[in-house]
mmCIF file of C-alpha atoms and ligand atoms in Angstrom:
data_model
loop_
_atom_site.group_PDB
_atom_site.id
_atom_site.type_symbol
_atom_site.label_atom_id
_atom_site.label_comp_id
_atom_site.label_asym_id
_atom_site.label_seq_id
_atom_site.Cartn_x
_atom_site.Cartn_y
_atom_site.Cartn_z
ATOM 1 C CA MET A 340 0.000 0.000 0.000
ATOM 2 C CA ASN A 341 1.624 3.231 -1.109
ATOM 3 C CA GLU A 342 -0.543 5.786 0.641
ATOM 4 C CA GLN A 343 -1.996 6.141 4.095
ATOM 5 C CA HIS A 344 -5.737 6.581 4.122
ATOM 6 C CA ASP A 345 -7.859 8.042 6.898
ATOM 7 C CA LEU A 346 -10.319 5.212 7.381
ATOM 8 C CA ALA A 347 -12.157 6.961 10.227
ATOM 9 C CA ALA A 348 -12.989 9.764 7.799
ATOM 10 C CA VAL A 349 -13.916 7.316 5.050
ATOM 11 C CA ILE A 350 -16.335 5.294 7.109
ATOM 12 C CA SER A 351 -18.001 8.405 8.509
ATOM 13 C CA HIS A 352 -19.501 8.781 5.021
ATOM 14 C CA PHE A 353 -21.218 5.386 5.226
ATOM 15 C CA GLU A 354 -24.256 4.279 7.160
ATOM 16 C CA ILE A 355 -22.118 2.724 9.848
ATOM 17 C CA SER A 356 -23.047 3.531 13.411
ATOM 18 C CA GLY A 357 -20.825 3.214 16.476
ATOM 19 C CA ILE A 358 -17.352 4.354 17.424
ATOM 20 C CA PHE A 359 -14.493 3.763 15.008
ATOM 21 C CA SER A 360 -11.817 1.743 16.761
ATOM 22 C CA GLY A 361 -9.273 1.050 13.996
ATOM 23 C CA ALA A 362 -8.561 -0.298 10.522
ATOM 24 C CA THR A 363 -5.889 -2.544 9.064
ATOM 25 C CA PRO A 364 -4.897 -3.331 5.472
ATOM 26 C CA TYR A 365 -6.466 -6.615 4.508
ATOM 27 C CA GLY A 366 -6.043 -9.354 1.901
ATOM 28 C CA SER A 367 -3.520 -9.846 -0.864
ATOM 29 C CA GLY A 368 -5.255 -8.617 -4.013
ATOM 30 C CA HIS A 369 -3.204 -6.996 -6.766
ATOM 31 C CA ILE A 370 -5.563 -4.141 -7.616
ATOM 32 C CA ASN A 371 -7.682 -2.508 -4.899
ATOM 33 C CA ASP A 372 -6.737 -1.355 -1.387
ATOM 34 C CA SER A 373 -8.763 -3.290 1.162
ATOM 35 C CA TYR A 374 -9.088 -2.617 4.890
ATOM 36 C CA SER A 375 -10.878 -4.324 7.703
ATOM 37 C CA ALA A 376 -12.399 -1.557 9.814
ATOM 38 C CA VAL A 377 -13.698 -2.166 13.317
ATOM 39 C CA VAL A 378 -16.396 -0.127 15.030
ATOM 40 C CA LEU A 379 -17.757 -0.474 18.530
ATOM 41 C CA GLN A 380 -21.522 -0.784 18.580
ATOM 42 C CA GLY A 381 -22.456 -0.880 22.265
ATOM 43 C CA ASN A 382 -20.124 -3.530 23.605
ATOM 44 C CA ARG A 383 -19.902 -5.380 20.259
ATOM 45 C CA GLN A 384 -16.998 -5.063 17.853
ATOM 46 C CA VAL A 385 -18.341 -5.066 14.303
ATOM 47 C CA ARG A 386 -16.101 -5.350 11.245
ATOM 48 C CA TYR A 387 -16.560 -3.911 7.767
ATOM 49 C CA LEU A 388 -14.520 -4.566 4.656
ATOM 50 C CA VAL A 389 -13.749 -1.154 3.193
ATOM 51 C CA GLN A 390 -12.142 -0.795 -0.212
ATOM 52 C CA ARG A 391 -10.610 1.950 -2.253
ATOM 53 C CA MET A 392 -11.209 1.106 -5.868
ATOM 54 C CA ASN A 393 -8.348 1.419 -8.304
ATOM 55 C CA HIS A 394 -9.706 4.020 -10.712
ATOM 56 C CA HIS A 395 -6.634 3.870 -12.934
ATOM 57 C CA ILE A 396 -7.674 0.343 -13.794
ATOM 58 C CA PHE A 397 -11.445 0.704 -13.404
ATOM 59 C CA LYS A 398 -11.843 3.912 -15.353
ATOM 60 C CA ASP A 399 -15.576 4.131 -14.730
ATOM 61 C CA PRO A 400 -16.024 3.279 -11.026
ATOM 62 C CA ILE A 401 -19.703 4.224 -11.112
ATOM 63 C CA ALA A 402 -20.336 1.627 -13.809
ATOM 64 C CA VAL A 403 -18.531 -0.937 -11.632
ATOM 65 C CA MET A 404 -20.723 -0.052 -8.666
ATOM 66 C CA GLU A 405 -23.891 -0.212 -10.745
ATOM 67 C CA ASN A 406 -22.931 -3.726 -11.822
ATOM 68 C CA ILE A 407 -22.137 -4.765 -8.260
ATOM 69 C CA GLN A 408 -25.432 -3.395 -6.950
ATOM 70 C CA ARG A 409 -27.395 -5.268 -9.589
ATOM 71 C CA VAL A 410 -25.441 -8.490 -9.142
ATOM 72 C CA THR A 411 -25.594 -8.536 -5.341
ATOM 73 C CA SER A 412 -29.344 -7.748 -5.352
ATOM 74 C CA HIS A 413 -30.002 -10.503 -7.853
ATOM 75 C CA LEU A 414 -27.940 -13.016 -5.878
ATOM 76 C CA ALA A 415 -29.675 -12.040 -2.625
ATOM 77 C CA ALA A 416 -33.065 -12.604 -4.262
ATOM 78 C CA GLN A 417 -31.955 -15.983 -5.622
ATOM 79 C CA LEU A 418 -30.771 -17.005 -2.173
ATOM 80 C CA ALA A 419 -34.005 -16.023 -0.385
ATOM 81 C CA GLY A 420 -34.843 -18.626 2.245
ATOM 82 C CA GLU A 421 -31.367 -20.223 2.242
ATOM 83 C CA PRO A 422 -29.921 -20.829 5.701
ATOM 84 C CA ASP A 423 -27.189 -18.335 6.582
ATOM 85 C CA ARG A 424 -28.048 -16.220 3.541
ATOM 86 C CA ASP A 425 -26.251 -13.142 4.854
ATOM 87 C CA ARG A 426 -22.931 -14.943 4.587
ATOM 88 C CA ARG A 427 -23.588 -16.249 1.063
ATOM 89 C CA VAL A 428 -23.650 -12.967 -0.784
ATOM 90 C CA LEU A 429 -21.749 -9.706 -0.453
ATOM 91 C CA ALA A 430 -23.843 -6.858 0.918
ATOM 92 C CA LEU A 431 -22.891 -3.236 0.246
ATOM 93 C CA VAL A 432 -23.325 -0.694 3.003
ATOM 94 C CA LYS A 433 -24.864 2.499 1.633
ATOM 95 C CA ALA A 434 -23.140 5.838 1.862
ATOM 96 C CA ARG A 435 -24.987 8.508 3.845
ATOM 97 C CA ASP A 436 -26.006 10.253 0.624
ATOM 98 C CA GLY A 437 -27.830 7.072 -0.460
ATOM 99 C CA ARG A 438 -25.291 5.975 -3.046
ATOM 100 C CA ALA A 439 -23.383 2.707 -2.976
ATOM 101 C CA TRP A 440 -20.020 4.470 -2.879
ATOM 102 C CA HIS A 441 -18.270 7.532 -1.514
ATOM 103 C CA ALA A 442 -15.979 9.692 -3.660
ATOM 104 C CA ASP A 443 -13.433 11.593 -1.547
ATOM 105 C CA GLN A 444 -11.629 14.857 -2.238
ATOM 106 C CA GLY A 445 -8.716 13.032 -3.815
ATOM 107 C CA ALA A 446 -10.999 11.453 -6.458
ATOM 108 C CA ASN A 447 -10.779 8.095 -4.694
ATOM 109 C CA PHE A 448 -13.840 5.876 -4.830
ATOM 110 C CA TRP A 449 -14.673 3.965 -1.676
ATOM 111 C CA ARG A 450 -17.175 1.224 -0.870
ATOM 112 C CA ALA A 451 -17.968 -0.773 2.243
ATOM 113 C CA TYR A 452 -19.223 -4.335 2.614
ATOM 114 C CA ARG A 453 -20.556 -6.129 5.643
ATOM 115 C CA PHE A 454 -17.720 -8.345 6.811
ATOM 116 C CA ILE A 455 -18.331 -12.048 6.333
ATOM 117 C CA GLU A 456 -17.086 -13.535 9.582
ATOM 118 C CA LYS A 457 -15.843 -17.075 10.252
ATOM 119 C CA ALA A 458 -14.762 -17.581 6.662
ATOM 120 C CA SER A 459 -11.370 -17.246 4.968
ATOM 121 C CA SER A 460 -9.731 -16.904 1.592
ATOM 122 C CA TYR A 461 -6.514 -18.742 0.749
ATOM 123 C CA ASP A 462 -3.750 -17.708 -1.624
ATOM 124 C CA ALA A 463 -2.896 -21.322 -2.448
ATOM 125 C CA VAL A 464 -5.063 -24.433 -2.506
ATOM 126 C CA GLN A 465 -4.399 -27.051 0.156
ATOM 127 C CA SER A 466 -6.641 -30.017 -0.664
ATOM 128 C CA PRO A 467 -8.957 -31.505 -3.296
ATOM 129 C CA GLN A 468 -11.863 -30.772 -0.939
ATOM 130 C CA GLN A 469 -11.074 -27.073 -1.178
ATOM 131 C CA ALA A 470 -10.788 -27.336 -4.957
ATOM 132 C CA TYR A 471 -14.207 -29.004 -5.117
ATOM 133 C CA GLN A 472 -15.740 -26.252 -2.986
ATOM 134 C CA ALA A 473 -14.232 -23.479 -5.094
ATOM 135 C CA GLY A 474 -15.480 -25.062 -8.328
ATOM 136 C CA LYS A 475 -18.943 -25.506 -6.889
ATOM 137 C CA ALA A 476 -19.170 -21.975 -5.475
ATOM 138 C CA PHE A 477 -18.108 -20.272 -8.714
ATOM 139 C CA GLY A 478 -20.357 -22.655 -10.678
ATOM 140 C CA GLN A 479 -23.368 -21.789 -8.513
ATOM 141 C CA PHE A 480 -22.512 -18.138 -8.918
ATOM 142 C CA GLN A 481 -22.706 -18.506 -12.718
ATOM 143 C CA LYS A 482 -25.914 -20.469 -12.407
ATOM 144 C CA MET A 483 -27.625 -17.834 -10.260
ATOM 145 C CA LEU A 484 -26.543 -15.078 -12.623
ATOM 146 C CA ALA A 485 -27.882 -16.884 -15.678
ATOM 147 C CA SER A 486 -31.265 -15.357 -14.806
ATOM 148 C CA MET A 487 -30.027 -11.754 -14.528
ATOM 149 C CA PRO A 488 -32.604 -9.576 -16.258
ATOM 150 C CA ALA A 489 -31.680 -7.067 -19.010
ATOM 151 C CA PRO A 490 -29.980 -4.683 -19.579
ATOM 152 C CA ARG A 491 -26.557 -6.150 -20.245
ATOM 153 C CA LEU A 492 -24.019 -5.376 -17.493
ATOM 154 C CA HIS A 493 -21.406 -2.713 -18.180
ATOM 155 C CA GLU A 494 -18.080 -3.947 -19.513
ATOM 156 C CA THR A 495 -15.975 -2.563 -16.696
ATOM 157 C CA ILE A 496 -12.711 -3.367 -18.494
ATOM 158 C CA PRO A 497 -13.232 -3.803 -22.241
ATOM 159 C CA ASP A 498 -11.576 -6.865 -23.816
ATOM 160 C CA PHE A 499 -10.622 -8.132 -20.385
ATOM 161 C CA HIS A 500 -10.288 -11.731 -21.573
ATOM 162 C CA HIS A 501 -9.529 -11.096 -25.224
ATOM 163 C CA THR A 502 -6.353 -13.182 -25.275
ATOM 164 C CA PRO A 503 -5.284 -12.112 -28.806
ATOM 165 C CA ARG A 504 -5.347 -8.459 -27.682
ATOM 166 C CA ARG A 505 -3.373 -9.366 -24.560
ATOM 167 C CA PHE A 506 -0.848 -11.007 -26.890
ATOM 168 C CA ALA A 507 -0.719 -7.884 -29.093
ATOM 169 C CA ALA A 508 -0.120 -5.752 -25.971
ATOM 170 C CA LEU A 509 2.822 -7.977 -25.113
ATOM 171 C CA GLU A 510 4.259 -7.563 -28.618
ATOM 172 C CA ARG A 511 4.035 -3.786 -28.194
ATOM 173 C CA ALA A 512 5.705 -3.933 -24.788
ATOM 174 C CA ILE A 513 8.539 -6.020 -26.244
ATOM 175 C CA SER A 514 9.198 -3.569 -29.047
ATOM 176 C CA GLU A 515 8.904 -0.499 -26.782
ATOM 177 C CA ASP A 516 10.961 -2.090 -23.991
ATOM 178 C CA LEU A 517 10.227 0.927 -21.779
ATOM 179 C CA ALA A 518 11.957 -0.420 -18.665
ATOM 180 C CA ASN A 519 14.873 -1.887 -20.631
ATOM 181 C CA ARG A 520 14.123 -5.392 -19.372
ATOM 182 C CA ALA A 521 13.449 -7.355 -22.558
ATOM 183 C CA ALA A 522 16.951 -8.800 -22.908
ATOM 184 C CA ASP A 523 16.809 -10.368 -19.446
ATOM 185 C CA ALA A 524 13.343 -11.764 -20.060
ATOM 186 C CA LYS A 525 14.227 -13.508 -23.333
ATOM 187 C CA PRO A 526 13.273 -17.066 -22.253
ATOM 188 C CA GLU A 527 9.836 -15.873 -21.087
ATOM 189 C CA ILE A 528 9.320 -13.760 -24.212
ATOM 190 C CA ASP A 529 10.233 -16.735 -26.399
ATOM 191 C CA PHE A 530 7.841 -18.953 -24.480
ATOM 192 C CA ALA A 531 4.963 -16.519 -24.940
ATOM 193 C CA LEU A 532 5.627 -15.931 -28.634
ATOM 194 C CA ALA A 533 5.823 -19.677 -29.283
ATOM 195 C CA HIS A 534 2.215 -19.988 -28.094
ATOM 196 C CA GLU A 535 0.664 -17.505 -30.505
ATOM 197 C CA SER A 536 -1.273 -20.204 -32.342
ATOM 198 C CA ILE A 537 -3.603 -20.861 -29.396
ATOM 199 C CA VAL A 538 -4.448 -17.340 -28.268
ATOM 200 C CA GLY A 539 -7.582 -16.996 -30.422
ATOM 201 C CA VAL A 540 -9.142 -20.378 -29.671
ATOM 202 C CA LEU A 541 -11.789 -19.291 -27.149
ATOM 203 C CA VAL A 542 -12.745 -15.941 -28.696
ATOM 204 C CA ASP A 543 -13.130 -17.653 -32.090
ATOM 205 C CA ALA A 544 -15.142 -20.621 -30.803
ATOM 206 C CA ASN A 545 -18.519 -18.899 -30.992
ATOM 207 C CA LEU A 546 -19.335 -19.711 -27.374
ATOM 208 C CA PRO A 547 -22.406 -18.124 -25.731
ATOM 209 C CA GLU A 548 -22.018 -14.886 -23.813
ATOM 210 C CA ARG A 549 -22.980 -15.192 -20.152
ATOM 211 C CA VAL A 550 -22.709 -13.143 -16.995
ATOM 212 C CA THR A 551 -19.374 -14.304 -15.654
ATOM 213 C CA HIS A 552 -17.086 -13.374 -12.781
ATOM 214 C CA ASN A 553 -13.884 -13.023 -14.816
ATOM 215 C CA ASP A 554 -11.525 -13.150 -11.827
ATOM 216 C CA THR A 555 -12.185 -16.583 -10.339
ATOM 217 C CA LYS A 556 -8.913 -16.787 -8.457
ATOM 218 C CA PHE A 557 -9.000 -19.220 -5.570
ATOM 219 C CA ASN A 558 -8.637 -16.333 -3.119
ATOM 220 C CA ASN A 559 -11.816 -14.765 -4.459
ATOM 221 C CA VAL A 560 -14.021 -17.324 -2.753
ATOM 222 C CA LEU A 561 -14.481 -17.414 1.011
ATOM 223 C CA LEU A 562 -14.496 -20.877 2.590
ATOM 224 C CA ASP A 563 -16.446 -21.384 5.792
ATOM 225 C CA ASP A 564 -14.007 -21.886 8.688
ATOM 226 C CA ALA A 565 -16.118 -24.582 10.345
ATOM 227 C CA THR A 566 -17.341 -26.644 7.397
ATOM 228 C CA GLY A 567 -14.942 -25.755 4.570
ATOM 229 C CA GLU A 568 -17.903 -24.958 2.320
ATOM 230 C CA GLY A 569 -17.316 -22.382 -0.435
ATOM 231 C CA ILE A 570 -19.708 -19.924 1.128
ATOM 232 C CA CYS A 571 -19.325 -16.659 -0.738
ATOM 233 C CA VAL A 572 -17.871 -15.469 -4.038
ATOM 234 C CA ILE A 573 -16.223 -12.063 -3.612
ATOM 235 C CA ASP A 574 -14.292 -9.485 -5.666
ATOM 236 C CA LEU A 575 -17.087 -8.552 -8.035
ATOM 237 C CA ASP A 576 -15.467 -5.653 -9.957
ATOM 238 C CA THR A 577 -15.103 -7.667 -13.137
ATOM 239 C CA VAL A 578 -18.496 -9.381 -13.151
ATOM 240 C CA MET A 579 -19.670 -8.632 -16.679
ATOM 241 C CA PRO A 580 -20.530 -10.337 -19.973
ATOM 242 C CA GLY A 581 -17.972 -13.051 -20.698
ATOM 243 C CA LEU A 582 -17.301 -16.708 -21.396
ATOM 244 C CA ALA A 583 -17.850 -19.462 -18.840
ATOM 245 C CA ALA A 584 -14.667 -21.155 -20.068
ATOM 246 C CA TYR A 585 -12.473 -18.258 -18.944
ATOM 247 C CA ASP A 586 -13.964 -18.508 -15.454
ATOM 248 C CA PHE A 587 -13.301 -22.222 -15.299
ATOM 249 C CA GLY A 588 -9.830 -21.675 -16.736
ATOM 250 C CA ASP A 589 -8.874 -19.206 -14.008
ATOM 251 C CA MET A 590 -9.973 -21.753 -11.408
ATOM 252 C CA VAL A 591 -7.645 -24.302 -13.023
ATOM 253 C CA ARG A 592 -4.859 -21.710 -12.957
ATOM 254 C CA THR A 593 -5.227 -20.926 -9.271
ATOM 255 C CA THR A 594 -6.816 -24.007 -7.702
ATOM 256 C CA THR A 595 -4.752 -26.933 -8.984
ATOM 257 C CA SER A 596 -1.184 -25.943 -8.081
ATOM 258 C CA PRO A 597 -0.266 -25.849 -4.391
ATOM 259 C CA ALA A 598 2.355 -23.136 -5.013
ATOM 260 C CA MET A 599 1.858 -19.409 -4.540
ATOM 261 C CA GLU A 600 1.446 -17.323 -7.682
ATOM 262 C CA ASP A 601 4.826 -15.661 -7.055
ATOM 263 C CA GLU A 602 6.704 -18.777 -5.897
ATOM 264 C CA GLN A 603 10.378 -18.567 -6.892
ATOM 265 C CA ASP A 604 11.070 -22.288 -6.577
ATOM 266 C CA LEU A 605 9.498 -23.483 -9.806
ATOM 267 C CA PHE A 606 9.796 -27.145 -8.767
ATOM 268 C CA LYS A 607 6.833 -26.464 -6.515
ATOM 269 C CA VAL A 608 4.622 -25.365 -9.409
ATOM 270 C CA SER A 609 2.570 -28.101 -11.049
ATOM 271 C CA MET A 610 -0.959 -28.939 -12.094
ATOM 272 C CA GLU A 611 -1.986 -31.597 -9.597
ATOM 273 C CA PHE A 612 -4.468 -33.937 -11.218
ATOM 274 C CA PRO A 613 -6.481 -34.794 -8.051
ATOM 275 C CA MET A 614 -7.078 -31.064 -7.558
ATOM 276 C CA PHE A 615 -8.217 -30.712 -11.165
ATOM 277 C CA GLU A 616 -10.550 -33.652 -10.814
ATOM 278 C CA ALA A 617 -12.144 -32.292 -7.637
ATOM 279 C CA LEU A 618 -12.417 -28.787 -9.095
ATOM 280 C CA THR A 619 -14.090 -30.108 -12.249
ATOM 281 C CA ARG A 620 -16.532 -32.211 -10.252
ATOM 282 C CA GLY A 621 -17.494 -29.224 -8.111
ATOM 283 C CA TYR A 622 -17.899 -26.926 -11.093
ATOM 284 C CA LEU A 623 -19.932 -29.403 -13.135
ATOM 285 C CA ASP A 624 -22.118 -30.344 -10.156
ATOM 286 C CA ALA A 625 -23.316 -26.744 -10.309
ATOM 287 C CA THR A 626 -23.216 -26.038 -14.056
ATOM 288 C CA GLY A 627 -23.524 -29.398 -15.844
ATOM 289 C CA SER A 628 -27.239 -28.888 -16.384
ATOM 290 C CA PHE A 629 -26.987 -25.653 -18.360
ATOM 291 C CA LEU A 630 -23.574 -25.436 -20.078
ATOM 292 C CA THR A 631 -23.683 -26.227 -23.799
ATOM 293 C CA ASN A 632 -21.672 -29.080 -25.284
ATOM 294 C CA ALA A 633 -19.375 -26.583 -26.977
ATOM 295 C CA GLU A 634 -18.662 -24.933 -23.615
ATOM 296 C CA LYS A 635 -17.961 -28.278 -21.978
ATOM 297 C CA GLU A 636 -15.631 -29.241 -24.826
ATOM 298 C CA HIS A 637 -13.487 -26.171 -24.153
ATOM 299 C CA LEU A 638 -13.185 -26.549 -20.372
ATOM 300 C CA ALA A 639 -10.020 -28.638 -20.296
ATOM 301 C CA PHE A 640 -8.281 -26.284 -22.732
ATOM 302 C CA SER A 641 -9.372 -23.132 -20.898
ATOM 303 C CA GLY A 642 -6.954 -23.646 -18.002
ATOM 304 C CA LYS A 643 -3.970 -23.641 -20.324
ATOM 305 C CA LEU A 644 -5.159 -20.569 -22.202
ATOM 306 C CA ILE A 645 -5.879 -18.333 -19.249
ATOM 307 C CA THR A 646 -2.696 -19.364 -17.485
ATOM 308 C CA LEU A 647 -0.854 -18.299 -20.616
ATOM 309 C CA GLU A 648 -2.927 -15.085 -20.745
ATOM 310 C CA VAL A 649 -2.181 -14.119 -17.144
ATOM 311 C CA GLY A 650 1.501 -14.981 -17.641
ATOM 312 C CA ILE A 651 1.497 -12.718 -20.702
ATOM 313 C CA ARG A 652 -0.081 -9.919 -18.635
ATOM 314 C CA PHE A 653 2.548 -10.242 -15.878
ATOM 315 C CA LEU A 654 5.311 -10.242 -18.508
ATOM 316 C CA THR A 655 3.814 -7.211 -20.273
ATOM 317 C CA ASP A 656 3.663 -5.328 -16.978
ATOM 318 C CA HIS A 657 7.232 -6.303 -16.112
ATOM 319 C CA LEU A 658 8.443 -4.965 -19.486
ATOM 320 C CA ALA A 659 6.394 -1.773 -19.098
ATOM 321 C CA GLY A 660 7.894 -1.037 -15.657
ATOM 322 C CA ASP A 661 5.249 -2.466 -13.249
ATOM 323 C CA THR A 662 2.432 -0.028 -13.775
ATOM 324 C CA TYR A 663 -0.611 -2.324 -13.413
ATOM 325 C CA PHE A 664 -0.219 -5.055 -10.767
ATOM 326 C CA LYS A 665 0.989 -4.141 -7.277
ATOM 327 C CA VAL A 666 4.560 -5.344 -6.820
ATOM 328 C CA HIS A 667 6.361 -5.918 -3.530
ATOM 329 C CA ARG A 668 9.894 -6.715 -4.726
ATOM 330 C CA GLU A 669 12.248 -6.306 -7.674
ATOM 331 C CA GLY A 670 11.259 -8.610 -10.527
ATOM 332 C CA HIS A 671 7.970 -9.545 -8.856
ATOM 333 C CA ASN A 672 5.961 -9.590 -12.070
ATOM 334 C CA LEU A 673 8.645 -11.652 -13.800
ATOM 335 C CA ASP A 674 8.510 -14.193 -10.965
ATOM 336 C CA ARG A 675 4.738 -14.346 -11.364
ATOM 337 C CA CYS A 676 5.096 -14.782 -15.116
ATOM 338 C CA ARG A 677 7.507 -17.688 -14.587
ATOM 339 C CA THR A 678 5.080 -19.602 -12.365
ATOM 340 C CA GLN A 679 2.368 -19.155 -14.964
ATOM 341 C CA PHE A 680 4.488 -20.452 -17.811
ATOM 342 C CA LYS A 681 5.715 -23.367 -15.698
ATOM 343 C CA LEU A 682 2.085 -24.198 -15.028
ATOM 344 C CA VAL A 683 1.259 -23.994 -18.747
ATOM 345 C CA GLU A 684 3.983 -26.608 -19.380
ATOM 346 C CA SER A 685 2.600 -28.800 -16.621
ATOM 347 C CA ILE A 686 -0.902 -28.536 -18.070
ATOM 348 C CA GLU A 687 0.412 -29.325 -21.558
ATOM 349 C CA ARG A 688 1.846 -32.593 -20.292
ATOM 350 C CA GLN A 689 -1.537 -33.602 -18.843
ATOM 351 C CA GLU A 690 -3.906 -32.042 -21.337
ATOM 352 C CA GLU A 691 -5.213 -35.246 -22.902
ATOM 353 C CA LYS A 692 -5.912 -36.801 -19.535
ATOM 354 C CA MET A 693 -7.690 -33.608 -18.443
ATOM 355 C CA SER A 694 -9.890 -33.696 -21.547
ATOM 356 C CA ARG A 695 -10.758 -37.339 -21.007
ATOM 357 C CA LEU A 696 -11.783 -36.603 -17.430
ATOM 358 C CA VAL A 697 -14.019 -33.682 -18.432
ATOM 359 C CA ASP A 698 -15.627 -35.917 -21.100
ATOM 360 C CA THR A 699 -16.489 -38.550 -18.527
ATOM 361 C CA LEU A 700 -17.897 -36.043 -16.024
ATOM 362 C CA ALA A 701 -19.711 -33.651 -18.371
HETATM 363 P P1 ADP B 348 -8.811 -7.386 -4.567
HETATM 364 O O1 ADP B 348 -9.545 -6.898 -5.786
HETATM 365 O O2 ADP B 348 -7.759 -6.452 -4.167
HETATM 366 O O3 ADP B 348 -8.350 -8.801 -4.741
HETATM 367 P P2 ADP B 348 -10.961 -8.424 -2.835
HETATM 368 O O4 ADP B 348 -12.324 -7.875 -3.059
HETATM 369 O O5 ADP B 348 -10.681 -9.783 -3.351
HETATM 370 O O6 ADP B 348 -9.877 -7.350 -3.367
HETATM 371 O O7 ADP B 348 -10.688 -8.381 -1.260
HETATM 372 C C1 ADP B 348 -9.422 -8.661 -0.704
HETATM 373 C C2 ADP B 348 -9.549 -9.714 0.399
HETATM 374 O O8 ADP B 348 -10.421 -9.231 1.427
HETATM 375 C C3 ADP B 348 -10.171 -11.022 -0.036
HETATM 376 O O9 ADP B 348 -9.224 -11.941 -0.510
HETATM 377 C C4 ADP B 348 -10.847 -11.533 1.228
HETATM 378 O O10 ADP B 348 -9.939 -12.252 2.018
HETATM 379 C C5 ADP B 348 -11.230 -10.276 1.953
HETATM 380 N N1 ADP B 348 -12.645 -9.899 1.782
HETATM 381 C C6 ADP B 348 -13.193 -9.225 0.756
HETATM 382 N N2 ADP B 348 -14.494 -8.971 0.970
HETATM 383 C C7 ADP B 348 -14.784 -9.482 2.189
HETATM 384 C C8 ADP B 348 -15.978 -9.517 3.024
HETATM 385 N N3 ADP B 348 -17.115 -8.927 2.644
HETATM 386 N N4 ADP B 348 -15.885 -10.141 4.215
HETATM 387 C C9 ADP B 348 -14.739 -10.707 4.618
HETATM 388 N N5 ADP B 348 -13.594 -10.695 3.903
HETATM 389 C C10 ADP B 348 -13.602 -10.099 2.701
HETATM 390 C C1 GN1 B 349 -5.838 -9.360 -10.456
HETATM 391 O O1 GN1 B 349 -7.683 -8.189 -8.042
HETATM 392 P P1 GN1 B 349 -7.091 -9.561 -8.068
HETATM 393 O O2 GN1 B 349 -5.789 -9.657 -7.363
HETATM 394 O O3 GN1 B 349 -8.127 -10.578 -7.620
HETATM 395 C C2 GN1 B 349 -6.408 -9.126 -11.847
HETATM 396 C C3 GN1 B 349 -6.809 -10.448 -12.480
HETATM 397 C C4 GN1 B 349 -5.593 -11.370 -12.562
HETATM 398 C C5 GN1 B 349 -5.029 -11.531 -11.161
HETATM 399 C C6 GN1 B 349 -3.758 -12.341 -11.196
HETATM 400 C C7 GN1 B 349 -8.880 -6.348 -12.448
HETATM 401 O O4 GN1 B 349 -6.846 -9.915 -9.632
HETATM 402 O O5 GN1 B 349 -7.295 -10.247 -13.793
HETATM 403 O O6 GN1 B 349 -5.946 -12.623 -13.097
HETATM 404 O O7 GN1 B 349 -4.737 -10.256 -10.549
HETATM 405 N N1 GN1 B 349 -7.563 -8.236 -11.772
HETATM 406 C C8 GN1 B 349 -7.701 -7.215 -12.636
HETATM 407 O O8 GN1 B 349 -3.449 -12.769 -9.918
HETATM 408 O O9 GN1 B 349 -6.901 -6.992 -13.551
HETATM 409 MG MG1 MG B 350 -9.408 -10.515 -4.845
#
């Protein structure tokens, strides 16, 4: 976190009663600044998850908030009558002016969510049971959003999963070489360029547009601390029209390798088949009834493609001088790129087996 923010001042703009007792930076996302803020209400300590949106990346924060309001209301309606409903969907706290956000003097956009207690997110997957729960939770999320009424959601980041355009951006970054890092990244650049033939496969497959999450990282689902159930899908900034396969692919990327995304020991990075199997079972338990055959046929491939895409994005940002993803050390984006490409290789070695498994389960 580069700046200090006055969270007491921020939360005073929201419909949060009680006495502010402190706030701490929270989570490990690459984009927004998140804080857990505690207020005393009588003798109870109540937490809120307060976020400053990154308006350099989300250029139209109001459009993002409109999407999130519509999506969370729709999910809440779908979950009516479910036990523990309040922990199964994010709930925005309104600002005192009635909006869903607060814009401060520094042009920062803030929002506040009720804190979902007794649940946790994990940066790396630990067991097939967790993988199953993540697949099921993101699958149910897609299922519930299949009935979102018109109009179409805003595209909060245009071409977010247009892999050919991500590839073109990398080519530009290589030729510009703004941070003078291309020579040292030659093996990674060669790896990316050698994969050009696959970048258009999903966008050219004529798959149906759906409401998708688009950032289905394992740490974007909260698992219940007591039962391990995937209880709530979070991080809704990129919920917009998209392809189901990219959502499944990002689960494969982040929920089948036990290593951290920025692990420097690449021996630890591999696509573990039991995790993939559990993830696929969870996802198809929720979505098998409505996905088309064409979508199912692309599931096994999607993990390889989005892992390549995210690796390409990390490499592009490294070459451009680290302007997009938060970095915490020298070469951080290059380290992240290396884990992604190592994972692509691991997936390539197991691709046929992955396809056979999806065929038997779908
Ligand atoms: P980012 O876009 O930076 O990844 P997230 O929305 O994913 O931000 O939030 C960061 C972290 O904060 C999450 O990984 C999760 O652990 C936690 N978190 C987010 N929303 C809530 C919530 N409503 N209740 C509890 N924890 C939350
Ligand atoms: C970012 O916000 P976070 O950390 O969940 C990024 C994703 C990448 C991911 C890689 C808006 O997600 O697209 O896949 O990092 N989000 C945005 O870890 O670009
Ligand atoms: Mg997140």
